[in-house]
């Protein structure tokens, strides 16, 4: 067994004009593909790990053999975060959260616009490459935070619901240095039905 690059759940041009076709092609076919290949390569010598879920591996990096731990942290994170990235986005997505997630956002952040502002600020404040996250704690409360590189919320005991990829590969072709324009555009393609699903599902590992 090995980890498999998922197909994009829509066409490469489906998120235009917010995410351009060429970026989508390179981001999925090159970057996500490379994380997947490199994760599998790292685990070749330790095939037991190929039987585990990626959530379980990232939640317990301390049991990954030291010689491959950094490779698994980087490429396992890249593999998992991009699986989330493609599904958390959707063409013609509705503009605001729904259901129980909407209630939780109101409770934990005071409302949708305050939440949006805080997550955007986390994306803008991440120096260099990384992600800004809305994650769920084990007690089901929400937290906004960010991680460098491909470090995963899972490795901090948090379950990521929605991430903003602020690696330059996610936006540079269309937005160049204008990260803020990319973050603003991001909100137009968030698949809130999917985030609600992640919010209500049991956390796969603690
Ligand atoms: Mn990326």
JSON list of N, CA and C in Angstrom, two decimals, residues 66-136:
[
{"chain": "A", "resi": 66, "resn": "UNK", "atom": "N", "xyz": [13.56, 8.35, 13.74]},
{"chain": "A", "resi": 66, "resn": "UNK", "atom": "CA", "xyz": [14.19, 9.66, 13.64]},
{"chain": "A", "resi": 66, "resn": "UNK", "atom": "C", "xyz": [14.76, 9.96, 12.24]},
{"chain": "A", "resi": 67, "resn": "UNK", "atom": "N", "xyz": [15.29, 8.93, 11.59]},
{"chain": "A", "resi": 67, "resn": "UNK", "atom": "CA", "xyz": [15.94, 9.19, 10.29]},
{"chain": "A", "resi": 67, "resn": "UNK", "atom": "C", "xyz": [14.96, 9.65, 9.22]},
{"chain": "A", "resi": 68, "resn": "UNK", "atom": "N", "xyz": [13.68, 9.37, 9.39]},
{"chain": "A", "resi": 68, "resn": "UNK", "atom": "CA", "xyz": [12.69, 9.82, 8.40]},
{"chain": "A", "resi": 68, "resn": "UNK", "atom": "C", "xyz": [11.69, 10.83, 8.97]},
{"chain": "A", "resi": 69, "resn": "UNK", "atom": "N", "xyz": [11.87, 11.20, 10.23]},
{"chain": "A", "resi": 69, "resn": "UNK", "atom": "CA", "xyz": [10.84, 12.02, 10.89]},
{"chain": "A", "resi": 69, "resn": "UNK", "atom": "C", "xyz": [10.64, 13.37, 10.20]},
{"chain": "A", "resi": 70, "resn": "UNK", "atom": "N", "xyz": [11.73, 14.04, 9.85]},
{"chain": "A", "resi": 70, "resn": "UNK", "atom": "CA", "xyz": [11.59, 15.35, 9.20]},
{"chain": "A", "resi": 70, "resn": "UNK", "atom": "C", "xyz": [10.93, 15.21, 7.84]},
{"chain": "A", "resi": 71, "resn": "UNK", "atom": "N", "xyz": [11.32, 14.18, 7.09]},
{"chain": "A", "resi": 71, "resn": "UNK", "atom": "CA", "xyz": [10.71, 13.95, 5.77]},
{"chain": "A", "resi": 71, "resn": "UNK", "atom": "C", "xyz": [9.21, 13.67, 5.90]},
{"chain": "A", "resi": 72, "resn": "UNK", "atom": "N", "xyz": [8.83, 12.93, 6.93]},
{"chain": "A", "resi": 72, "resn": "UNK", "atom": "CA", "xyz": [7.41, 12.60, 7.12]},
{"chain": "A", "resi": 72, "resn": "UNK", "atom": "C", "xyz": [6.63, 13.83, 7.60]},
{"chain": "A", "resi": 73, "resn": "UNK", "atom": "N", "xyz": [7.26, 14.58, 8.48]},
{"chain": "A", "resi": 73, "resn": "UNK", "atom": "CA", "xyz": [6.63, 15.81, 8.97]},
{"chain": "A", "resi": 73, "resn": "UNK", "atom": "C", "xyz": [6.36, 16.77, 7.80]},
{"chain": "A", "resi": 74, "resn": "UNK", "atom": "N", "xyz": [7.34, 16.95, 6.92]},
{"chain": "A", "resi": 74, "resn": "UNK", "atom": "CA", "xyz": [7.20, 17.88, 5.80]},
{"chain": "A", "resi": 74, "resn": "UNK", "atom": "C", "xyz": [6.28, 17.33, 4.71]},
{"chain": "A", "resi": 75, "resn": "UNK", "atom": "N", "xyz": [6.55, 16.12, 4.27]},
{"chain": "A", "resi": 75, "resn": "UNK", "atom": "CA", "xyz": [5.81, 15.58, 3.12]},
{"chain": "A", "resi": 75, "resn": "UNK", "atom": "C", "xyz": [4.48, 14.96, 3.53]},
{"chain": "A", "resi": 76, "resn": "UNK", "atom": "N", "xyz": [4.42, 14.39, 4.72]},
{"chain": "A", "resi": 76, "resn": "UNK", "atom": "CA", "xyz": [3.14, 13.89, 5.23]},
{"chain": "A", "resi": 76, "resn": "UNK", "atom": "C", "xyz": [2.20, 15.06, 5.47]},
{"chain": "A", "resi": 77, "resn": "UNK", "atom": "N", "xyz": [2.75, 16.14, 6.04]},
{"chain": "A", "resi": 77, "resn": "UNK", "atom": "CA", "xyz": [1.94, 17.34, 6.22]},
{"chain": "A", "resi": 77, "resn": "UNK", "atom": "C", "xyz": [1.48, 17.89, 4.89]},
{"chain": "A", "resi": 78, "resn": "UNK", "atom": "N", "xyz": [2.40, 17.98, 3.94]},
{"chain": "A", "resi": 78, "resn": "UNK", "atom": "CA", "xyz": [2.04, 18.49, 2.61]},
{"chain": "A", "resi": 78, "resn": "UNK", "atom": "C", "xyz": [0.99, 17.63, 1.93]},
{"chain": "A", "resi": 79, "resn": "UNK", "atom": "N", "xyz": [1.12, 16.33, 2.06]},
{"chain": "A", "resi": 79, "resn": "UNK", "atom": "CA", "xyz": [0.12, 15.41, 1.48]},
{"chain": "A", "resi": 79, "resn": "UNK", "atom": "C", "xyz": [-1.26, 15.65, 2.11]},
{"chain": "A", "resi": 80, "resn": "UNK", "atom": "N", "xyz": [-1.31, 15.64, 3.43]},
{"chain": "A", "resi": 80, "resn": "UNK", "atom": "CA", "xyz": [-2.59, 15.75, 4.14]},
{"chain": "A", "resi": 80, "resn": "UNK", "atom": "C", "xyz": [-3.23, 17.13, 3.96]},
{"chain": "A", "resi": 81, "resn": "UNK", "atom": "N", "xyz": [-2.43, 18.18, 4.08]},
{"chain": "A", "resi": 81, "resn": "UNK", "atom": "CA", "xyz": [-2.99, 19.54, 4.01]},
{"chain": "A", "resi": 81, "resn": "UNK", "atom": "C", "xyz": [-3.57, 19.82, 2.62]},
{"chain": "A", "resi": 82, "resn": "UNK", "atom": "N", "xyz": [-2.93, 19.29, 1.59]},
{"chain": "A", "resi": 82, "resn": "UNK", "atom": "CA", "xyz": [-3.47, 19.53, 0.25]},
{"chain": "A", "resi": 82, "resn": "UNK", "atom": "C", "xyz": [-4.69, 18.67, -0.04]},
{"chain": "A", "resi": 83, "resn": "UNK", "atom": "N", "xyz": [-4.77, 17.48, 0.56]},
{"chain": "A", "resi": 83, "resn": "UNK", "atom": "CA", "xyz": [-6.03, 16.72, 0.46]},
{"chain": "A", "resi": 83, "resn": "UNK", "atom": "C", "xyz": [-7.18, 17.59, 0.96]},
{"chain": "A", "resi": 84, "resn": "UNK", "atom": "N", "xyz": [-6.90, 18.28, 2.08]},
{"chain": "A", "resi": 84, "resn": "UNK", "atom": "CA", "xyz": [-7.91, 19.17, 2.66]},
{"chain": "A", "resi": 84, "resn": "UNK", "atom": "C", "xyz": [-8.14, 20.39, 1.75]},
{"chain": "A", "resi": 85, "resn": "UNK", "atom": "N", "xyz": [-7.08, 20.95, 1.24]},
{"chain": "A", "resi": 85, "resn": "UNK", "atom": "CA", "xyz": [-7.17, 22.18, 0.43]},
{"chain": "A", "resi": 85, "resn": "UNK", "atom": "C", "xyz": [-8.15, 22.00, -0.74]},
{"chain": "A", "resi": 86, "resn": "UNK", "atom": "N", "xyz": [-8.03, 20.91, -1.49]},
{"chain": "A", "resi": 86, "resn": "UNK", "atom": "CA", "xyz": [-8.89, 20.74, -2.67]},
{"chain": "A", "resi": 86, "resn": "UNK", "atom": "C", "xyz": [-10.35, 20.54, -2.27]},
{"chain": "A", "resi": 87, "resn": "UNK", "atom": "N", "xyz": [-10.58, 19.88, -1.14]},
{"chain": "A", "resi": 87, "resn": "UNK", "atom": "CA", "xyz": [-11.98, 19.62, -0.77]},
{"chain": "A", "resi": 87, "resn": "UNK", "atom": "C", "xyz": [-12.61, 20.78, -0.02]},
{"chain": "A", "resi": 88, "resn": "UNK", "atom": "N", "xyz": [-11.79, 21.61, 0.62]},
{"chain": "A", "resi": 88, "resn": "UNK", "atom": "CA", "xyz": [-12.37, 22.74, 1.36]},
{"chain": "A", "resi": 88, "resn": "UNK", "atom": "C", "xyz": [-12.74, 23.88, 0.41]},
{"chain": "A", "resi": 89, "resn": "UNK", "atom": "N", "xyz": [-12.30, 23.79, -0.83]},
{"chain": "A", "resi": 89, "resn": "UNK", "atom": "CA", "xyz": [-12.63, 24.80, -1.83]},
{"chain": "A", "resi": 89, "resn": "UNK", "atom": "C", "xyz": [-13.65, 24.23, -2.80]},
{"chain": "A", "resi": 90, "resn": "UNK", "atom": "N", "xyz": [-14.46, 25.11, -3.39]},
{"chain": "A", "resi": 90, "resn": "UNK", "atom": "CA", "xyz": [-15.43, 24.66, -4.39]},
{"chain": "A", "resi": 90, "resn": "UNK", "atom": "C", "xyz": [-15.85, 25.84, -5.25]},
{"chain": "A", "resi": 91, "resn": "UNK", "atom": "N", "xyz": [-16.13, 25.57, -6.52]},
{"chain": "A", "resi": 91, "resn": "UNK", "atom": "CA", "xyz": [-16.64, 26.64, -7.37]},
{"chain": "A", "resi": 91, "resn": "UNK", "atom": "C", "xyz": [-18.04, 27.06, -6.91]},
{"chain": "A", "resi": 92, "resn": "UNK", "atom": "N", "xyz": [-18.38, 28.28, -7.13]},
{"chain": "A", "resi": 92, "resn": "UNK", "atom": "CA", "xyz": [-19.71, 28.80, -6.80]},
{"chain": "A", "resi": 92, "resn": "UNK", "atom": "C", "xyz": [-20.10, 28.47, -5.35]},
{"chain": "A", "resi": 93, "resn": "UNK", "atom": "N", "xyz": [-19.13, 28.54, -4.45]},
{"chain": "A", "resi": 93, "resn": "UNK", "atom": "CA", "xyz": [-19.41, 28.20, -3.06]},
{"chain": "A", "resi": 93, "resn": "UNK", "atom": "C", "xyz": [-20.24, 29.32, -2.41]},
{"chain": "A", "resi": 94, "resn": "UNK", "atom": "N", "xyz": [-20.99, 28.92, -1.41]},
{"chain": "A", "resi": 94, "resn": "UNK", "atom": "CA", "xyz": [-21.79, 29.92, -0.71]},
{"chain": "A", "resi": 94, "resn": "UNK", "atom": "C", "xyz": [-20.87, 30.75, 0.18]},
{"chain": "A", "resi": 95, "resn": "UNK", "atom": "N", "xyz": [-21.30, 31.92, 0.58]},
{"chain": "A", "resi": 95, "resn": "UNK", "atom": "CA", "xyz": [-20.39, 32.86, 1.23]},
{"chain": "A", "resi": 95, "resn": "UNK", "atom": "C", "xyz": [-20.15, 32.71, 2.71]},
{"chain": "A", "resi": 96, "resn": "UNK", "atom": "N", "xyz": [-20.99, 31.97, 3.41]},
{"chain": "A", "resi": 96, "resn": "UNK", "atom": "CA", "xyz": [-20.86, 31.92, 4.87]},
{"chain": "A", "resi": 96, "resn": "UNK", "atom": "C", "xyz": [-21.11, 30.52, 5.41]},
{"chain": "A", "resi": 97, "resn": "UNK", "atom": "N", "xyz": [-20.55, 30.26, 6.61]},
{"chain": "A", "resi": 97, "resn": "UNK", "atom": "CA", "xyz": [-20.76, 28.94, 7.21]},
{"chain": "A", "resi": 97, "resn": "UNK", "atom": "C", "xyz": [-22.23, 28.68, 7.51]},
{"chain": "A", "resi": 98, "resn": "UNK", "atom": "N", "xyz": [-22.53, 27.42, 7.64]},
{"chain": "A", "resi": 98, "resn": "UNK", "atom": "CA", "xyz": [-23.92, 26.99, 7.87]},
{"chain": "A", "resi": 98, "resn": "UNK", "atom": "C", "xyz": [-23.98, 26.13, 9.12]},
{"chain": "A", "resi": 99, "resn": "UNK", "atom": "N", "xyz": [-25.17, 25.90, 9.61]},
{"chain": "A", "resi": 99, "resn": "UNK", "atom": "CA", "xyz": [-25.42, 24.88, 10.63]},
{"chain": "A", "resi": 99, "resn": "UNK", "atom": "C", "xyz": [-24.69, 25.09, 11.94]},
{"chain": "A", "resi": 100, "resn": "UNK", "atom": "N", "xyz": [-24.24, 23.98, 12.52]},
{"chain": "A", "resi": 100, "resn": "UNK", "atom": "CA", "xyz": [-23.64, 24.04, 13.85]},
{"chain": "A", "resi": 100, "resn": "UNK", "atom": "C", "xyz": [-22.31, 24.79, 13.84]},
{"chain": "A", "resi": 101, "resn": "UNK", "atom": "N", "xyz": [-21.61, 24.76, 12.70]},
{"chain": "A", "resi": 101, "resn": "UNK", "atom": "CA", "xyz": [-20.34, 25.50, 12.61]},
{"chain": "A", "resi": 101, "resn": "UNK", "atom": "C", "xyz": [-20.59, 27.01, 12.72]},
{"chain": "A", "resi": 102, "resn": "UNK", "atom": "N", "xyz": [-21.65, 27.47, 12.07]},
{"chain": "A", "resi": 102, "resn": "UNK", "atom": "CA", "xyz": [-21.99, 28.90, 12.16]},
{"chain": "A", "resi": 102, "resn": "UNK", "atom": "C", "xyz": [-22.22, 29.29, 13.62]},
{"chain": "A", "resi": 103, "resn": "UNK", "atom": "N", "xyz": [-22.91, 28.43, 14.35]},
{"chain": "A", "resi": 103, "resn": "UNK", "atom": "CA", "xyz": [-23.17, 28.70, 15.77]},
{"chain": "A", "resi": 103, "resn": "UNK", "atom": "C", "xyz": [-21.87, 28.73, 16.57]},
{"chain": "A", "resi": 104, "resn": "UNK", "atom": "N", "xyz": [-20.99, 27.76, 16.29]},
{"chain": "A", "resi": 104, "resn": "UNK", "atom": "CA", "xyz": [-19.72, 27.69, 17.04]},
{"chain": "A", "resi": 104, "resn": "UNK", "atom": "C", "xyz": [-18.83, 28.90, 16.74]},
{"chain": "A", "resi": 105, "resn": "UNK", "atom": "N", "xyz": [-18.83, 29.34, 15.49]},
{"chain": "A", "resi": 105, "resn": "UNK", "atom": "CA", "xyz": [-18.03, 30.51, 15.12]},
{"chain": "A", "resi": 105, "resn": "UNK", "atom": "C", "xyz": [-18.55, 31.75, 15.83]},
{"chain": "A", "resi": 106, "resn": "UNK", "atom": "N", "xyz": [-19.86, 31.83, 15.91]},
{"chain": "A", "resi": 106, "resn": "UNK", "atom": "CA", "xyz": [-20.46, 32.96, 16.62]},
{"chain": "A", "resi": 106, "resn": "UNK", "atom": "C", "xyz": [-20.05, 32.92, 18.10]},
{"chain": "A", "resi": 107, "resn": "UNK", "atom": "N", "xyz": [-20.12, 31.74, 18.68]},
{"chain": "A", "resi": 107, "resn": "UNK", "atom": "CA", "xyz": [-19.81, 31.59, 20.10]},
{"chain": "A", "resi": 107, "resn": "UNK", "atom": "C", "xyz": [-18.33, 31.87, 20.39]},
{"chain": "A", "resi": 108, "resn": "UNK", "atom": "N", "xyz": [-17.44, 31.34, 19.55]},
{"chain": "A", "resi": 108, "resn": "UNK", "atom": "CA", "xyz": [-16.01, 31.42, 19.86]},
{"chain": "A", "resi": 108, "resn": "UNK", "atom": "C", "xyz": [-15.33, 32.69, 19.34]},
{"chain": "A", "resi": 109, "resn": "UNK", "atom": "N", "xyz": [-15.90, 33.32, 18.31]},
{"chain": "A", "resi": 109, "resn": "UNK", "atom": "CA", "xyz": [-15.24, 34.50, 17.73]},
{"chain": "A", "resi": 109, "resn": "UNK", "atom": "C", "xyz": [-16.14, 35.73, 17.71]},
{"chain": "A", "resi": 110, "resn": "UNK", "atom": "N", "xyz": [-17.38, 35.58, 18.07]},
{"chain": "A", "resi": 110, "resn": "UNK", "atom": "CA", "xyz": [-18.29, 36.73, 18.11]},
{"chain": "A", "resi": 110, "resn": "UNK", "atom": "C", "xyz": [-19.09, 36.92, 16.84]},
{"chain": "A", "resi": 111, "resn": "UNK", "atom": "N", "xyz": [-18.74, 36.21, 15.79]},
{"chain": "A", "resi": 111, "resn": "UNK", "atom": "CA", "xyz": [-19.51, 36.34, 14.54]},
{"chain": "A", "resi": 111, "resn": "UNK", "atom": "C", "xyz": [-18.64, 36.05, 13.35]},
{"chain": "A", "resi": 112, "resn": "UNK", "atom": "N", "xyz": [-19.28, 35.92, 12.17]},
{"chain": "A", "resi": 112, "resn": "UNK", "atom": "CA", "xyz": [-18.54, 35.52, 10.99]},
{"chain": "A", "resi": 112, "resn": "UNK", "atom": "C", "xyz": [-17.52, 36.57, 10.55]},
{"chain": "A", "resi": 113, "resn": "UNK", "atom": "N", "xyz": [-17.90, 37.85, 10.61]},
{"chain": "A", "resi": 113, "resn": "UNK", "atom": "CA", "xyz": [-16.95, 38.84, 10.09]},
{"chain": "A", "resi": 113, "resn": "UNK", "atom": "C", "xyz": [-15.72, 38.97, 11.00]},
{"chain": "A", "resi": 114, "resn": "UNK", "atom": "N", "xyz": [-15.91, 38.84, 12.30]},
{"chain": "A", "resi": 114, "resn": "UNK", "atom": "CA", "xyz": [-14.76, 38.87, 13.22]},
{"chain": "A", "resi": 114, "resn": "UNK", "atom": "C", "xyz": [-13.87, 37.66, 12.98]},
{"chain": "A", "resi": 115, "resn": "UNK", "atom": "N", "xyz": [-14.50, 36.52, 12.76]},
{"chain": "A", "resi": 115, "resn": "UNK", "atom": "CA", "xyz": [-13.74, 35.29, 12.47]},
{"chain": "A", "resi": 115, "resn": "UNK", "atom": "C", "xyz": [-12.91, 35.44, 11.20]},
{"chain": "A", "resi": 116, "resn": "UNK", "atom": "N", "xyz": [-13.56, 35.95, 10.16]},
{"chain": "A", "resi": 116, "resn": "UNK", "atom": "CA", "xyz": [-12.91, 36.12, 8.86]},
{"chain": "A", "resi": 116, "resn": "UNK", "atom": "C", "xyz": [-11.70, 37.05, 8.99]},
{"chain": "A", "resi": 117, "resn": "UNK", "atom": "N", "xyz": [-11.88, 38.09, 9.73]},
{"chain": "A", "resi": 117, "resn": "UNK", "atom": "CA", "xyz": [-10.80, 39.04, 9.96]},
{"chain": "A", "resi": 117, "resn": "UNK", "atom": "C", "xyz": [-9.62, 38.38, 10.67]},
{"chain": "A", "resi": 118, "resn": "UNK", "atom": "N", "xyz": [-9.93, 37.58, 11.69]},
{"chain": "A", "resi": 118, "resn": "UNK", "atom": "CA", "xyz": [-8.86, 36.94, 12.47]},
{"chain": "A", "resi": 118, "resn": "UNK", "atom": "C", "xyz": [-8.12, 35.88, 11.68]},
{"chain": "A", "resi": 119, "resn": "UNK", "atom": "N", "xyz": [-8.84, 35.10, 10.88]},
{"chain": "A", "resi": 119, "resn": "UNK", "atom": "CA", "xyz": [-8.15, 34.07, 10.09]},
{"chain": "A", "resi": 119, "resn": "UNK", "atom": "C", "xyz": [-7.32, 34.72, 8.98]},
{"chain": "A", "resi": 120, "resn": "UNK", "atom": "N", "xyz": [-7.87, 35.79, 8.38]},
{"chain": "A", "resi": 120, "resn": "UNK", "atom": "CA", "xyz": [-7.10, 36.52, 7.36]},
{"chain": "A", "resi": 120, "resn": "UNK", "atom": "C", "xyz": [-5.84, 37.11, 7.97]},
{"chain": "A", "resi": 121, "resn": "UNK", "atom": "N", "xyz": [-5.95, 37.63, 9.19]},
{"chain": "A", "resi": 121, "resn": "UNK", "atom": "CA", "xyz": [-4.79, 38.23, 9.87]},
{"chain": "A", "resi": 121, "resn": "UNK", "atom": "C", "xyz": [-3.74, 37.16, 10.16]},
{"chain": "A", "resi": 122, "resn": "UNK", "atom": "N", "xyz": [-4.19, 35.97, 10.52]},
{"chain": "A", "resi": 122, "resn": "UNK", "atom": "CA", "xyz": [-3.24, 34.87, 10.77]},
{"chain": "A", "resi": 122, "resn": "UNK", "atom": "C", "xyz": [-2.51, 34.51, 9.48]},
{"chain": "A", "resi": 123, "resn": "UNK", "atom": "N", "xyz": [-3.23, 34.56, 8.36]},
{"chain": "A", "resi": 123, "resn": "UNK", "atom": "CA", "xyz": [-2.61, 34.26, 7.05]},
{"chain": "A", "resi": 123, "resn": "UNK", "atom": "C", "xyz": [-1.61, 35.34, 6.66]},
{"chain": "A", "resi": 124, "resn": "UNK", "atom": "N", "xyz": [-1.94, 36.57, 6.94]},
{"chain": "A", "resi": 124, "resn": "UNK", "atom": "CA", "xyz": [-1.05, 37.68, 6.62]},
{"chain": "A", "resi": 124, "resn": "UNK", "atom": "C", "xyz": [0.16, 37.69, 7.55]},
{"chain": "A", "resi": 125, "resn": "UNK", "atom": "N", "xyz": [-0.03, 37.23, 8.78]},
{"chain": "A", "resi": 125, "resn": "UNK", "atom": "CA", "xyz": [1.02, 37.30, 9.79]},
{"chain": "A", "resi": 125, "resn": "UNK", "atom": "C", "xyz": [2.01, 36.16, 9.73]},
{"chain": "A", "resi": 126, "resn": "UNK", "atom": "N", "xyz": [1.71, 35.13, 8.98]},
{"chain": "A", "resi": 126, "resn": "UNK", "atom": "CA", "xyz": [2.64, 33.99, 8.86]},
{"chain": "A", "resi": 126, "resn": "UNK", "atom": "C", "xyz": [3.84, 34.41, 8.03]},
{"chain": "A", "resi": 127, "resn": "UNK", "atom": "N", "xyz": [4.99, 34.52, 8.64]},
{"chain": "A", "resi": 127, "resn": "UNK", "atom": "CA", "xyz": [6.19, 34.94, 7.92]},
{"chain": "A", "resi": 127, "resn": "UNK", "atom": "C", "xyz": [6.72, 33.76, 7.11]},
{"chain": "A", "resi": 128, "resn": "UNK", "atom": "N", "xyz": [6.96, 34.00, 5.82]},
{"chain": "A", "resi": 128, "resn": "UNK", "atom": "CA", "xyz": [7.46, 32.91, 4.97]},
{"chain": "A", "resi": 128, "resn": "UNK", "atom": "C", "xyz": [6.34, 31.94, 4.63]},
{"chain": "A", "resi": 129, "resn": "UNK", "atom": "N", "xyz": [6.70, 30.68, 4.48]},
{"chain": "A", "resi": 129, "resn": "UNK", "atom": "CA", "xyz": [5.75, 29.67, 4.02]},
{"chain": "A", "resi": 129, "resn": "UNK", "atom": "C", "xyz": [5.02, 29.01, 5.17]},
{"chain": "A", "resi": 130, "resn": "UNK", "atom": "N", "xyz": [3.78, 28.71, 4.95]},
{"chain": "A", "resi": 130, "resn": "UNK", "atom": "CA", "xyz": [3.02, 28.02, 5.98]},
{"chain": "A", "resi": 130, "resn": "UNK", "atom": "C", "xyz": [1.54, 28.11, 5.73]},
{"chain": "A", "resi": 131, "resn": "UNK", "atom": "N", "xyz": [0.78, 27.89, 6.78]},
{"chain": "A", "resi": 131, "resn": "UNK", "atom": "CA", "xyz": [-0.68, 27.86, 6.68]},
{"chain": "A", "resi": 131, "resn": "UNK", "atom": "C", "xyz": [-1.29, 28.63, 7.85]},
{"chain": "A", "resi": 132, "resn": "UNK", "atom": "N", "xyz": [-2.47, 29.21, 7.60]},
{"chain": "A", "resi": 132, "resn": "UNK", "atom": "CA", "xyz": [-3.32, 29.71, 8.68]},
{"chain": "A", "resi": 132, "resn": "UNK", "atom": "C", "xyz": [-4.49, 28.75, 8.80]},
{"chain": "A", "resi": 133, "resn": "UNK", "atom": "N", "xyz": [-4.93, 28.51, 10.01]},
{"chain": "A", "resi": 133, "resn": "UNK", "atom": "CA", "xyz": [-5.91, 27.45, 10.26]},
{"chain": "A", "resi": 133, "resn": "UNK", "atom": "C", "xyz": [-7.08, 27.89, 11.12]},
{"chain": "A", "resi": 134, "resn": "UNK", "atom": "N", "xyz": [-8.24, 27.32, 10.79]},
{"chain": "A", "resi": 134, "resn": "UNK", "atom": "CA", "xyz": [-9.32, 27.18, 11.76]},
{"chain": "A", "resi": 134, "resn": "UNK", "atom": "C", "xyz": [-9.29, 25.72, 12.16]},
{"chain": "A", "resi": 135, "resn": "UNK", "atom": "N", "xyz": [-9.05, 25.45, 13.44]},
{"chain": "A", "resi": 135, "resn": "UNK", "atom": "CA", "xyz": [-8.98, 24.06, 13.91]},
{"chain": "A", "resi": 135, "resn": "UNK", "atom": "C", "xyz": [-9.93, 23.86, 15.07]},
{"chain": "A", "resi": 136, "resn": "UNK", "atom": "N", "xyz": [-10.20, 22.58, 15.30]},
{"chain": "A", "resi": 136, "resn": "UNK", "atom": "CA", "xyz": [-11.10, 22.19, 16.40]},
{"chain": "A", "resi": 136, "resn": "UNK", "atom": "C", "xyz": [-10.28, 21.51, 17.49]}
]
